[in-house]
Amino acid sequence: ITELSRLDFDLTAMLPEDERILSPSDFGFHNTIVKPDGSFWFVDFEYAGWDDRAKLLGDLVHQIDIPIPSHFYGIIRDNLAASHPNPTLESKFLDILTPIYGLKWIAIILNPFTQLGMERISRSNPENFETYKVVHFQRAREKFSTLSETLNK
């Protein structure tokens, strides 16, 4: 938050229209089809909408099942920032905000521990319910550990 304040970033302000991008939201390799010619088709746009570049990058980096490899982060960040009215400033914002989006993903990982999450899982997979909870708790701990290291640099 301190870093964002130094960059004169207002967390309460509405994102200006010229800074919004059309985001698939559930974007990742798991929703990508590679065609024989090497080009890509993207599928699953049920959560698509106008969004912030940082959310798109945060979702790519923190996606649970198939996150992008870390060595692609700079390439994707630079390409997203290049389409912003102020690419240098946007690149700094992306570096600050991307780890924060990891907190959202921890909440998603912990969804099975909510009342609704427990009801869904216990109905759909009752024999593996306890194992499912243990696996999700471990994933959340790992994500939190990684985020702590990133945020404490």
mmCIF file of C-alpha atoms in Angstrom, residues 40-119:
data_model
loop_
_atom_site.group_PDB
_atom_site.id
_atom_site.type_symbol
_atom_site.label_atom_id
_atom_site.label_comp_id
_atom_site.label_asym_id
_atom_site.label_seq_id
_atom_site.Cartn_x
_atom_site.Cartn_y
_atom_site.Cartn_z
ATOM 1 C CA PHE A 40 -3.992 -20.876 -29.841
ATOM 2 C CA TRP A 41 -7.743 -20.938 -29.272
ATOM 3 C CA PHE A 42 -9.029 -19.721 -25.955
ATOM 4 C CA VAL A 43 -12.206 -21.154 -24.473
ATOM 5 C CA ASP A 44 -14.379 -20.631 -21.377
ATOM 6 C CA PHE A 45 -15.374 -16.979 -21.204
ATOM 7 C CA GLU A 46 -18.226 -17.255 -18.701
ATOM 8 C CA TYR A 47 -16.483 -14.837 -16.294
ATOM 9 C CA ALA A 48 -15.129 -12.448 -18.945
ATOM 10 C CA GLY A 49 -15.504 -8.706 -18.589
ATOM 11 C CA TRP A 50 -13.750 -5.346 -18.435
ATOM 12 C CA ASP A 51 -10.946 -5.456 -15.940
ATOM 13 C CA ASP A 52 -7.577 -4.255 -14.780
ATOM 14 C CA ARG A 53 -4.358 -5.576 -16.321
ATOM 15 C CA ALA A 54 -3.150 -6.453 -12.809
ATOM 16 C CA LYS A 55 -6.070 -8.802 -12.260
ATOM 17 C CA LEU A 56 -5.382 -10.612 -15.525
ATOM 18 C CA LEU A 57 -1.696 -10.998 -14.648
ATOM 19 C CA GLY A 58 -2.527 -11.973 -11.073
ATOM 20 C CA ASP A 59 -4.918 -14.658 -12.269
ATOM 21 C CA LEU A 60 -2.319 -16.040 -14.680
ATOM 22 C CA VAL A 61 0.418 -16.123 -12.070
ATOM 23 C CA HIS A 62 -1.667 -17.469 -9.201
ATOM 24 C CA GLN A 63 -4.056 -19.813 -11.014
ATOM 25 C CA ILE A 64 -4.121 -22.967 -8.928
ATOM 26 C CA ASP A 65 -3.955 -25.897 -11.309
ATOM 27 C CA ILE A 66 -1.752 -24.629 -14.138
ATOM 28 C CA PRO A 67 -0.048 -21.324 -13.258
ATOM 29 C CA ILE A 68 2.266 -19.792 -15.831
ATOM 30 C CA PRO A 69 5.937 -20.596 -15.290
ATOM 31 C CA SER A 70 7.628 -17.748 -13.410
ATOM 32 C CA HIS A 71 10.130 -17.061 -16.213
ATOM 33 C CA PHE A 72 7.210 -15.823 -18.385
ATOM 34 C CA TYR A 73 6.133 -13.203 -15.825
ATOM 35 C CA GLY A 74 8.326 -10.370 -17.155
ATOM 36 C CA ILE A 75 7.367 -11.020 -20.771
ATOM 37 C CA ILE A 76 3.636 -11.004 -20.033
ATOM 38 C CA ARG A 77 3.922 -8.012 -17.671
ATOM 39 C CA ASP A 78 5.807 -5.988 -20.275
ATOM 40 C CA ASN A 79 3.281 -6.833 -23.000
ATOM 41 C CA LEU A 80 0.347 -5.881 -20.778
ATOM 42 C CA ALA A 81 2.058 -2.659 -19.684
ATOM 43 C CA ALA A 82 2.847 -1.734 -23.307
ATOM 44 C CA SER A 83 -0.874 -1.338 -24.040
ATOM 45 C CA HIS A 84 -1.328 1.116 -21.129
ATOM 46 C CA PRO A 85 -1.200 4.912 -21.615
ATOM 47 C CA ASN A 86 1.837 5.014 -19.268
ATOM 48 C CA PRO A 87 3.703 1.686 -19.705
ATOM 49 C CA THR A 88 6.521 2.405 -17.226
ATOM 50 C CA LEU A 89 4.151 3.311 -14.420
ATOM 51 C CA GLU A 90 1.827 0.396 -15.262
ATOM 52 C CA SER A 91 4.740 -2.037 -15.085
ATOM 53 C CA LYS A 92 5.462 -0.840 -11.535
ATOM 54 C CA PHE A 93 1.770 -1.196 -10.597
ATOM 55 C CA LEU A 94 1.711 -4.734 -11.986
ATOM 56 C CA ASP A 95 4.751 -5.691 -9.939
ATOM 57 C CA ILE A 96 3.119 -4.362 -6.774
ATOM 58 C CA LEU A 97 -0.420 -5.624 -7.343
ATOM 59 C CA THR A 98 0.266 -9.082 -8.768
ATOM 60 C CA PRO A 99 1.359 -10.628 -5.447
ATOM 61 C CA ILE A 100 -1.651 -9.066 -3.740
ATOM 62 C CA TYR A 101 -3.946 -10.932 -6.133
ATOM 63 C CA GLY A 102 -2.439 -14.077 -4.662
ATOM 64 C CA LEU A 103 -4.493 -13.384 -1.533
ATOM 65 C CA LYS A 104 -7.647 -13.753 -3.624
ATOM 66 C CA TRP A 105 -6.395 -17.110 -4.828
ATOM 67 C CA ILE A 106 -5.795 -18.257 -1.256
ATOM 68 C CA ALA A 107 -9.457 -17.479 -0.572
ATOM 69 C CA ILE A 108 -10.450 -19.488 -3.666
ATOM 70 C CA ILE A 109 -8.301 -22.418 -2.520
ATOM 71 C CA LEU A 110 -9.972 -22.277 0.911
ATOM 72 C CA ASN A 111 -13.477 -22.226 -0.579
ATOM 73 C CA PRO A 112 -14.122 -25.852 0.543
ATOM 74 C CA PHE A 113 -13.981 -24.592 4.138
ATOM 75 C CA THR A 114 -16.956 -22.270 3.676
ATOM 76 C CA GLN A 115 -20.413 -23.589 4.467
ATOM 77 C CA LEU A 116 -21.435 -23.632 0.801
ATOM 78 C CA GLY A 117 -18.132 -25.205 -0.255
ATOM 79 C CA MET A 118 -18.477 -27.971 2.321
ATOM 80 C CA GLU A 119 -22.029 -28.706 1.212
#
